[in-house]
Amino acid sequence: MPQGHGPRRARIAFSDSAAKQLENITSEADIHALDRALVVISVDPDIGEPIPGDTAGPQLRQYTDGIEAVRILYFVTALRTVVVVAYIEV
């Protein structure tokens, strides 16, 4: 009997500013912590807390992992297939 696949993960994309932040992360520990946080968000894009603000655009969310000391600001596209990371703090 074939095994079923788990829920589909959202694809992660980076804004230009987040991509620049990513380029500046050189510590392997920080990269590993960020990778773990991105996997969590890709599996469940609603895990982050909504950030109050303008409702004209996509809802900006914040995910914070206190154990790994990672904070990510992101929004989810309308079809919920892509998570766009706007800001990274490791």
PDB file of N, CA and C in Angstrom:
ATOM      1  N   MET A   1       0.845  -1.177   0.000  1.00  0.00           N
ATOM      2  CA  MET A   1       0.000   0.000   0.000  1.00  0.00           C
ATOM      3  C   MET A   1       0.891   1.240   0.000  1.00  0.00           C
ATOM      4  N   PRO A   2       0.693   2.149  -0.955  1.00  0.00           N
ATOM      5  CA  PRO A   2       1.543   3.342  -0.995  1.00  0.00           C
ATOM      6  C   PRO A   2       1.270   4.273   0.173  1.00  0.00           C
ATOM      7  N   GLN A   3       2.336   4.874   0.658  1.00  0.00           N
ATOM      8  CA  GLN A   3       2.190   5.815   1.754  1.00  0.00           C
ATOM      9  C   GLN A   3       1.705   7.150   1.213  1.00  0.00           C
ATOM     10  N   GLY A   4       0.790   7.781   1.942  1.00  0.00           N
ATOM     11  CA  GLY A   4       0.302   9.100   1.553  1.00  0.00           C
ATOM     12  C   GLY A   4       1.297  10.174   1.941  1.00  0.00           C
ATOM     13  N   HIS A   5       1.251  11.235   1.239  1.00  0.00           N
ATOM     14  CA  HIS A   5       2.112  12.368   1.565  1.00  0.00           C
ATOM     15  C   HIS A   5       1.441  13.211   2.629  1.00  0.00           C
ATOM     16  N   GLY A   6       2.239  13.905   3.401  1.00  0.00           N
ATOM     17  CA  GLY A   6       1.712  14.811   4.410  1.00  0.00           C
ATOM     18  C   GLY A   6       1.133  16.043   3.754  1.00  0.00           C
ATOM     19  N   PRO A   7       0.706  16.990   4.557  1.00  0.00           N
ATOM     20  CA  PRO A   7       0.158  18.221   3.991  1.00  0.00           C
ATOM     21  C   PRO A   7       1.200  18.934   3.132  1.00  0.00           C
ATOM     22  N   ARG A   8       0.723  19.608   2.117  1.00  0.00           N
ATOM     23  CA  ARG A   8       1.610  20.323   1.210  1.00  0.00           C
ATOM     24  C   ARG A   8       2.206  21.536   1.921  1.00  0.00           C
ATOM     25  N   ARG A   9       3.485  21.723   1.761  1.00  0.00           N
ATOM     26  CA  ARG A   9       4.175  22.855   2.374  1.00  0.00           C
ATOM     27  C   ARG A   9       4.101  24.066   1.459  1.00  0.00           C
ATOM     28  N   ALA A  10       4.054  25.228   2.078  1.00  0.00           N
ATOM     29  CA  ALA A  10       4.137  26.469   1.318  1.00  0.00           C
ATOM     30  C   ALA A  10       5.586  26.662   0.881  1.00  0.00           C
ATOM     31  N   ARG A  11       5.766  27.270  -0.248  1.00  0.00           N
ATOM     32  CA  ARG A  11       7.099  27.591  -0.743  1.00  0.00           C
ATOM     33  C   ARG A  11       7.558  28.887  -0.072  1.00  0.00           C
ATOM     34  N   ILE A  12       8.841  28.977   0.263  1.00  0.00           N
ATOM     35  CA  ILE A  12       9.390  30.161   0.915  1.00  0.00           C
ATOM     36  C   ILE A  12      10.076  31.039  -0.139  1.00  0.00           C
ATOM     37  N   ALA A  13       9.759  32.311  -0.130  1.00  0.00           N
ATOM     38  CA  ALA A  13      10.419  33.295  -0.996  1.00  0.00           C
ATOM     39  C   ALA A  13      10.883  34.439  -0.099  1.00  0.00           C
ATOM     40  N   PHE A  14      11.855  35.188  -0.557  1.00  0.00           N
ATOM     41  CA  PHE A  14      12.408  36.272   0.243  1.00  0.00           C
ATOM     42  C   PHE A  14      12.259  37.600  -0.486  1.00  0.00           C
ATOM     43  N   SER A  15      11.885  38.628   0.266  1.00  0.00           N
ATOM     44  CA  SER A  15      11.902  39.978  -0.292  1.00  0.00           C
ATOM     45  C   SER A  15      13.370  40.339  -0.533  1.00  0.00           C
ATOM     46  N   ASP A  16      13.616  41.407  -1.286  1.00  0.00           N
ATOM     47  CA  ASP A  16      14.993  41.823  -1.548  1.00  0.00           C
ATOM     48  C   ASP A  16      15.747  42.126  -0.251  1.00  0.00           C
ATOM     49  N   SER A  17      15.076  42.816   0.674  1.00  0.00           N
ATOM     50  CA  SER A  17      15.763  43.167   1.927  1.00  0.00           C
ATOM     51  C   SER A  17      16.042  41.923   2.773  1.00  0.00           C
ATOM     52  N   ALA A  18      15.129  40.968   2.793  1.00  0.00           N
ATOM     53  CA  ALA A  18      15.365  39.737   3.550  1.00  0.00           C
ATOM     54  C   ALA A  18      16.481  38.913   2.902  1.00  0.00           C
ATOM     55  N   ALA A  19      16.551  38.924   1.569  1.00  0.00           N
ATOM     56  CA  ALA A  19      17.623  38.202   0.878  1.00  0.00           C
ATOM     57  C   ALA A  19      18.980  38.798   1.236  1.00  0.00           C
ATOM     58  N   LYS A  20      19.055  40.118   1.361  1.00  0.00           N
ATOM     59  CA  LYS A  20      20.304  40.760   1.768  1.00  0.00           C
ATOM     60  C   LYS A  20      20.665  40.396   3.197  1.00  0.00           C
ATOM     61  N   GLN A  21      19.656  40.341   4.075  1.00  0.00           N
ATOM     62  CA  GLN A  21      19.909  39.925   5.454  1.00  0.00           C
ATOM     63  C   GLN A  21      20.431  38.488   5.475  1.00  0.00           C
ATOM     64  N   LEU A  22      19.847  37.646   4.650  1.00  0.00           N
ATOM     65  CA  LEU A  22      20.238  36.240   4.584  1.00  0.00           C
ATOM     66  C   LEU A  22      21.695  36.098   4.151  1.00  0.00           C
ATOM     67  N   GLU A  23      22.131  36.926   3.210  1.00  0.00           N
ATOM     68  CA  GLU A  23      23.517  36.898   2.741  1.00  0.00           C
ATOM     69  C   GLU A  23      24.507  37.219   3.859  1.00  0.00           C
ATOM     70  N   ASN A  24      24.073  38.002   4.835  1.00  0.00           N
ATOM     71  CA  ASN A  24      24.961  38.416   5.914  1.00  0.00           C
ATOM     72  C   ASN A  24      25.033  37.423   7.067  1.00  0.00           C
ATOM     73  N   ILE A  25      24.223  36.377   7.024  1.00  0.00           N
ATOM     74  CA  ILE A  25      24.263  35.363   8.083  1.00  0.00           C
ATOM     75  C   ILE A  25      25.357  34.360   7.727  1.00  0.00           C
ATOM     76  N   THR A  26      26.388  34.290   8.556  1.00  0.00           N
ATOM     77  CA  THR A  26      27.521  33.412   8.259  1.00  0.00           C
ATOM     78  C   THR A  26      27.678  32.272   9.265  1.00  0.00           C
ATOM     79  N   SER A  27      27.116  32.422  10.426  1.00  0.00           N
ATOM     80  CA  SER A  27      27.242  31.393  11.456  1.00  0.00           C
ATOM     81  C   SER A  27      26.392  30.175  11.094  1.00  0.00           C
ATOM     82  N   GLU A  28      26.998  29.004  11.150  1.00  0.00           N
ATOM     83  CA  GLU A  28      26.248  27.776  10.845  1.00  0.00           C
ATOM     84  C   GLU A  28      25.110  27.561  11.834  1.00  0.00           C
ATOM     85  N   ALA A  29      25.328  27.922  13.081  1.00  0.00           N
ATOM     86  CA  ALA A  29      24.274  27.779  14.087  1.00  0.00           C
ATOM     87  C   ALA A  29      23.082  28.673  13.754  1.00  0.00           C
ATOM     88  N   ASP A  30      23.362  29.907  13.313  1.00  0.00           N
ATOM     89  CA  ASP A  30      22.285  30.817  12.933  1.00  0.00           C
ATOM     90  C   ASP A  30      21.546  30.320  11.688  1.00  0.00           C
ATOM     91  N   ILE A  31      22.285  29.800  10.727  1.00  0.00           N
ATOM     92  CA  ILE A  31      21.665  29.262   9.511  1.00  0.00           C
ATOM     93  C   ILE A  31      20.776  28.082   9.861  1.00  0.00           C
ATOM     94  N   HIS A  32      21.250  27.216  10.730  1.00  0.00           N
ATOM     95  CA  HIS A  32      20.457  26.055  11.154  1.00  0.00           C
ATOM     96  C   HIS A  32      19.190  26.500  11.884  1.00  0.00           C
ATOM     97  N   ALA A  33      19.315  27.478  12.772  1.00  0.00           N
ATOM     98  CA  ALA A  33      18.148  27.980  13.512  1.00  0.00           C
ATOM     99  C   ALA A  33      17.135  28.601  12.564  1.00  0.00           C
ATOM    100  N   LEU A  34      17.611  29.381  11.605  1.00  0.00           N
ATOM    101  CA  LEU A  34      16.727  30.001  10.626  1.00  0.00           C
ATOM    102  C   LEU A  34      16.041  28.944   9.775  1.00  0.00           C
ATOM    103  N   ASP A  35      16.789  27.943   9.358  1.00  0.00           N
ATOM    104  CA  ASP A  35      16.222  26.873   8.543  1.00  0.00           C
ATOM    105  C   ASP A  35      15.092  26.163   9.276  1.00  0.00           C
ATOM    106  N   ARG A  36      15.304  25.878  10.552  1.00  0.00           N
ATOM    107  CA  ARG A  36      14.253  25.214  11.345  1.00  0.00           C
ATOM    108  C   ARG A  36      12.992  26.076  11.417  1.00  0.00           C
ATOM    109  N   ALA A  37      13.162  27.375  11.627  1.00  0.00           N
ATOM    110  CA  ALA A  37      12.021  28.285  11.717  1.00  0.00           C
ATOM    111  C   ALA A  37      11.284  28.367  10.379  1.00  0.00           C
ATOM    112  N   LEU A  38      12.024  28.393   9.275  1.00  0.00           N
ATOM    113  CA  LEU A  38      11.394  28.453   7.959  1.00  0.00           C
ATOM    114  C   LEU A  38      10.595  27.183   7.652  1.00  0.00           C
ATOM    115  N   VAL A  39      11.089  26.037   8.100  1.00  0.00           N
ATOM    116  CA  VAL A  39      10.342  24.791   7.915  1.00  0.00           C
ATOM    117  C   VAL A  39       9.030  24.848   8.693  1.00  0.00           C
ATOM    118  N   VAL A  40       9.082  25.346   9.918  1.00  0.00           N
ATOM    119  CA  VAL A  40       7.868  25.465  10.730  1.00  0.00           C
ATOM    120  C   VAL A  40       6.831  26.327  10.011  1.00  0.00           C
ATOM    121  N   ILE A  41       7.268  27.469   9.479  1.00  0.00           N
ATOM    122  CA  ILE A  41       6.352  28.368   8.788  1.00  0.00           C
ATOM    123  C   ILE A  41       5.824  27.737   7.504  1.00  0.00           C
ATOM    124  N   SER A  42       6.669  27.010   6.775  1.00  0.00           N
ATOM    125  CA  SER A  42       6.215  26.401   5.520  1.00  0.00           C
ATOM    126  C   SER A  42       5.162  25.327   5.761  1.00  0.00           C
ATOM    127  N   VAL A  43       5.261  24.639   6.891  1.00  0.00           N
ATOM    128  CA  VAL A  43       4.279  23.606   7.218  1.00  0.00           C
ATOM    129  C   VAL A  43       2.967  24.225   7.695  1.00  0.00           C
ATOM    130  N   ASP A  44       3.063  25.308   8.476  1.00  0.00           N
ATOM    131  CA  ASP A  44       1.868  25.964   9.014  1.00  0.00           C
ATOM    132  C   ASP A  44       2.022  27.484   8.929  1.00  0.00           C
ATOM    133  N   PRO A  45       1.671  28.080   7.771  1.00  0.00           N
ATOM    134  CA  PRO A  45       1.849  29.523   7.605  1.00  0.00           C
ATOM    135  C   PRO A  45       1.060  30.377   8.599  1.00  0.00           C
ATOM    136  N   ASP A  46       0.048  29.812   9.239  1.00  0.00           N
ATOM    137  CA  ASP A  46      -0.750  30.568  10.207  1.00  0.00           C
ATOM    138  C   ASP A  46      -0.149  30.572  11.601  1.00  0.00           C
ATOM    139  N   ILE A  47       0.999  29.947  11.777  1.00  0.00           N
ATOM    140  CA  ILE A  47       1.581  29.818  13.112  1.00  0.00           C
ATOM    141  C   ILE A  47       2.001  31.163  13.704  1.00  0.00           C
ATOM    142  N   GLY A  48       2.396  32.091  12.869  1.00  0.00           N
ATOM    143  CA  GLY A  48       2.831  33.398  13.364  1.00  0.00           C
ATOM    144  C   GLY A  48       1.661  34.243  13.834  1.00  0.00           C
ATOM    145  N   GLU A  49       1.984  35.212  14.655  1.00  0.00           N
ATOM    146  CA  GLU A  49       0.961  36.128  15.166  1.00  0.00           C
ATOM    147  C   GLU A  49       0.733  37.257  14.175  1.00  0.00           C
ATOM    148  N   PRO A  50      -0.522  37.623  13.911  1.00  0.00           N
ATOM    149  CA  PRO A  50      -0.773  38.766  13.022  1.00  0.00           C
ATOM    150  C   PRO A  50      -0.252  40.056  13.647  1.00  0.00           C
ATOM    151  N   ILE A  51       0.318  40.900  12.818  1.00  0.00           N
ATOM    152  CA  ILE A  51       0.789  42.204  13.269  1.00  0.00           C
ATOM    153  C   ILE A  51      -0.273  43.219  12.881  1.00  0.00           C
ATOM    154  N   PRO A  52      -0.801  43.946  13.862  1.00  0.00           N
ATOM    155  CA  PRO A  52      -1.842  44.930  13.536  1.00  0.00           C
ATOM    156  C   PRO A  52      -1.300  45.988  12.585  1.00  0.00           C
ATOM    157  N   GLY A  53      -2.156  46.417  11.690  1.00  0.00           N
ATOM    158  CA  GLY A  53      -1.727  47.454  10.753  1.00  0.00           C
ATOM    159  C   GLY A  53      -2.730  47.622   9.641  1.00  0.00           C
ATOM    160  N   ASP A  54      -2.250  48.093   8.528  1.00  0.00           N
ATOM    161  CA  ASP A  54      -3.072  48.366   7.355  1.00  0.00           C
ATOM    162  C   ASP A  54      -3.649  47.063   6.802  1.00  0.00           C
ATOM    163  N   THR A  55      -4.928  47.046   6.517  1.00  0.00           N
ATOM    164  CA  THR A  55      -5.570  45.847   5.978  1.00  0.00           C
ATOM    165  C   THR A  55      -5.657  45.875   4.459  1.00  0.00           C
ATOM    166  N   ALA A  56      -5.055  46.891   3.828  1.00  0.00           N
ATOM    167  CA  ALA A  56      -5.128  46.998   2.371  1.00  0.00           C
ATOM    168  C   ALA A  56      -4.296  45.917   1.682  1.00  0.00           C
ATOM    169  N   GLY A  57      -3.184  45.542   2.261  1.00  0.00           N
ATOM    170  CA  GLY A  57      -2.300  44.544   1.662  1.00  0.00           C
ATOM    171  C   GLY A  57      -2.434  43.221   2.382  1.00  0.00           C
ATOM    172  N   PRO A  58      -1.533  42.313   2.077  1.00  0.00           N
ATOM    173  CA  PRO A  58      -1.546  41.024   2.788  1.00  0.00           C
ATOM    174  C   PRO A  58      -1.243  41.216   4.270  1.00  0.00           C
ATOM    175  N   GLN A  59      -1.781  40.353   5.097  1.00  0.00           N
ATOM    176  CA  GLN A  59      -1.590  40.409   6.550  1.00  0.00           C
ATOM    177  C   GLN A  59      -0.151  40.056   6.900  1.00  0.00           C
ATOM    178  N   LEU A  60       0.547  40.989   7.500  1.00  0.00           N
ATOM    179  CA  LEU A  60       1.906  40.742   7.946  1.00  0.00           C
ATOM    180  C   LEU A  60       1.838  39.943   9.248  1.00  0.00           C
ATOM    181  N   ARG A  61       2.670  38.911   9.340  1.00  0.00           N
ATOM    182  CA  ARG A  61       2.690  38.038  10.512  1.00  0.00           C
ATOM    183  C   ARG A  61       4.104  38.004  11.080  1.00  0.00           C
ATOM    184  N   GLN A  62       4.203  37.639  12.353  1.00  0.00           N
ATOM    185  CA  GLN A  62       5.487  37.517  13.026  1.00  0.00           C
ATOM    186  C   GLN A  62       5.577  36.140  13.663  1.00  0.00           C
ATOM    187  N   TYR A  63       6.659  35.431  13.362  1.00  0.00           N
ATOM    188  CA  TYR A  63       6.918  34.151  14.016  1.00  0.00           C
ATOM    189  C   TYR A  63       8.192  34.313  14.826  1.00  0.00           C
ATOM    190  N   THR A  64       8.133  33.971  16.099  1.00  0.00           N
ATOM    191  CA  THR A  64       9.293  34.053  16.979  1.00  0.00           C
ATOM    192  C   THR A  64       9.525  32.694  17.609  1.00  0.00           C
ATOM    193  N   ASP A  65      10.741  32.201  17.482  1.00  0.00           N
ATOM    194  CA  ASP A  65      11.143  30.959  18.127  1.00  0.00           C
ATOM    195  C   ASP A  65      12.095  31.345  19.250  1.00  0.00           C
ATOM    196  N   GLY A  66      11.600  31.318  20.481  1.00  0.00           N
ATOM    197  CA  GLY A  66      12.394  31.732  21.629  1.00  0.00           C
ATOM    198  C   GLY A  66      13.567  30.822  21.925  1.00  0.00           C
ATOM    199  N   ILE A  67      13.450  29.558  21.597  1.00  0.00           N
ATOM    200  CA  ILE A  67      14.532  28.616  21.867  1.00  0.00           C
ATOM    201  C   ILE A  67      15.703  28.872  20.918  1.00  0.00           C
ATOM    202  N   GLU A  68      15.393  29.047  19.644  1.00  0.00           N
ATOM    203  CA  GLU A  68      16.433  29.270  18.642  1.00  0.00           C
ATOM    204  C   GLU A  68      16.782  30.747  18.483  1.00  0.00           C
ATOM    205  N   ALA A  69      16.043  31.644  19.144  1.00  0.00           N
ATOM    206  CA  ALA A  69      16.259  33.091  19.061  1.00  0.00           C
ATOM    207  C   ALA A  69      16.165  33.591  17.618  1.00  0.00           C
ATOM    208  N   VAL A  70      15.077  33.216  16.955  1.00  0.00           N
ATOM    209  CA  VAL A  70      14.820  33.621  15.581  1.00  0.00           C
ATOM    210  C   VAL A  70      13.496  34.375  15.540  1.00  0.00           C
ATOM    211  N   ARG A  71      13.472  35.454  14.766  1.00  0.00           N
ATOM    212  CA  ARG A  71      12.244  36.216  14.547  1.00  0.00           C
ATOM    213  C   ARG A  71      12.120  36.460  13.047  1.00  0.00           C
ATOM    214  N   ILE A  72      10.951  36.144  12.501  1.00  0.00           N
ATOM    215  CA  ILE A  72      10.717  36.295  11.070  1.00  0.00           C
ATOM    216  C   ILE A  72       9.409  37.038  10.862  1.00  0.00           C
ATOM    217  N   LEU A  73       9.446  38.087  10.042  1.00  0.00           N
ATOM    218  CA  LEU A  73       8.236  38.786   9.618  1.00  0.00           C
ATOM    219  C   LEU A  73       7.930  38.309   8.206  1.00  0.00           C
ATOM    220  N   TYR A  74       6.676  37.970   7.945  1.00  0.00           N
ATOM    221  CA  TYR A  74       6.326  37.393   6.654  1.00  0.00           C
ATOM    222  C   TYR A  74       4.861  37.626   6.338  1.00  0.00           C
ATOM    223  N   PHE A  75       4.505  37.367   5.088  1.00  0.00           N
ATOM    224  CA  PHE A  75       3.104  37.329   4.708  1.00  0.00           C
ATOM    225  C   PHE A  75       2.893  36.147   3.787  1.00  0.00           C
ATOM    226  N   VAL A  76       1.652  35.708   3.706  1.00  0.00           N
ATOM    227  CA  VAL A  76       1.287  34.539   2.918  1.00  0.00           C
ATOM    228  C   VAL A  76       0.496  35.020   1.702  1.00  0.00           C
ATOM    229  N   THR A  77       0.797  34.460   0.543  1.00  0.00           N
ATOM    230  CA  THR A  77       0.085  34.861  -0.666  1.00  0.00           C
ATOM    231  C   THR A  77      -1.364  34.402  -0.613  1.00  0.00           C
ATOM    232  N   ALA A  78      -2.175  34.961  -1.496  1.00  0.00           N
ATOM    233  CA  ALA A  78      -3.616  34.709  -1.495  1.00  0.00           C
ATOM    234  C   ALA A  78      -3.954  33.223  -1.647  1.00  0.00           C
ATOM    235  N   LEU A  79      -3.205  32.501  -2.438  1.00  0.00           N
ATOM    236  CA  LEU A  79      -3.487  31.073  -2.634  1.00  0.00           C
ATOM    237  C   LEU A  79      -2.832  30.197  -1.566  1.00  0.00           C
ATOM    238  N   ARG A  80      -2.154  30.835  -0.615  1.00  0.00           N
ATOM    239  CA  ARG A  80      -1.536  30.154   0.521  1.00  0.00           C
ATOM    240  C   ARG A  80      -0.478  29.136   0.099  1.00  0.00           C
ATOM    241  N   THR A  81       0.155  29.393  -1.042  1.00  0.00           N
ATOM    242  CA  THR A  81       1.183  28.467  -1.514  1.00  0.00           C
ATOM    243  C   THR A  81       2.591  29.017  -1.344  1.00  0.00           C
ATOM    244  N   VAL A  82       2.689  30.329  -1.107  1.00  0.00           N
ATOM    245  CA  VAL A  82       4.005  30.956  -0.966  1.00  0.00           C
ATOM    246  C   VAL A  82       4.008  31.829   0.281  1.00  0.00           C
ATOM    247  N   VAL A  83       5.065  31.701   1.054  1.00  0.00           N
ATOM    248  CA  VAL A  83       5.315  32.568   2.195  1.00  0.00           C
ATOM    249  C   VAL A  83       6.451  33.503   1.789  1.00  0.00           C
ATOM    250  N   VAL A  84       6.195  34.804   1.845  1.00  0.00           N
ATOM    251  CA  VAL A  84       7.228  35.783   1.494  1.00  0.00           C
ATOM    252  C   VAL A  84       7.800  36.361   2.779  1.00  0.00           C
ATOM    253  N   VAL A  85       9.068  36.118   2.997  1.00  0.00           N
ATOM    254  CA  VAL A  85       9.747  36.598   4.194  1.00  0.00           C
ATOM    255  C   VAL A  85      10.194  38.032   3.957  1.00  0.00           C
ATOM    256  N   ALA A  86       9.791  38.913   4.856  1.00  0.00           N
ATOM    257  CA  ALA A  86      10.100  40.328   4.721  1.00  0.00           C
ATOM    258  C   ALA A  86      11.276  40.750   5.601  1.00  0.00           C
ATOM    259  N   TYR A  87      11.506  40.054   6.711  1.00  0.00           N
ATOM    260  CA  TYR A  87      12.530  40.474   7.667  1.00  0.00           C
ATOM    261  C   TYR A  87      12.991  39.263   8.457  1.00  0.00           C
ATOM    262  N   ILE A  88      14.292  39.189   8.702  1.00  0.00           N
ATOM    263  CA  ILE A  88      14.884  38.078   9.454  1.00  0.00           C
ATOM    264  C   ILE A  88      15.711  38.649  10.594  1.00  0.00           C
ATOM    265  N   GLU A  89      15.565  38.071  11.765  1.00  0.00           N
ATOM    266  CA  GLU A  89      16.389  38.468  12.916  1.00  0.00           C
ATOM    267  C   GLU A  89      16.862  37.189  13.587  1.00  0.00           C
ATOM    268  N   VAL A  90      18.176  36.974  13.592  1.00  0.00           N
ATOM    269  CA  VAL A  90      18.741  35.771  14.211  1.00  0.00           C
ATOM    270  C   VAL A  90      19.745  36.210  15.235  1.00  0.00           C
TER     271      VAL A  90
END
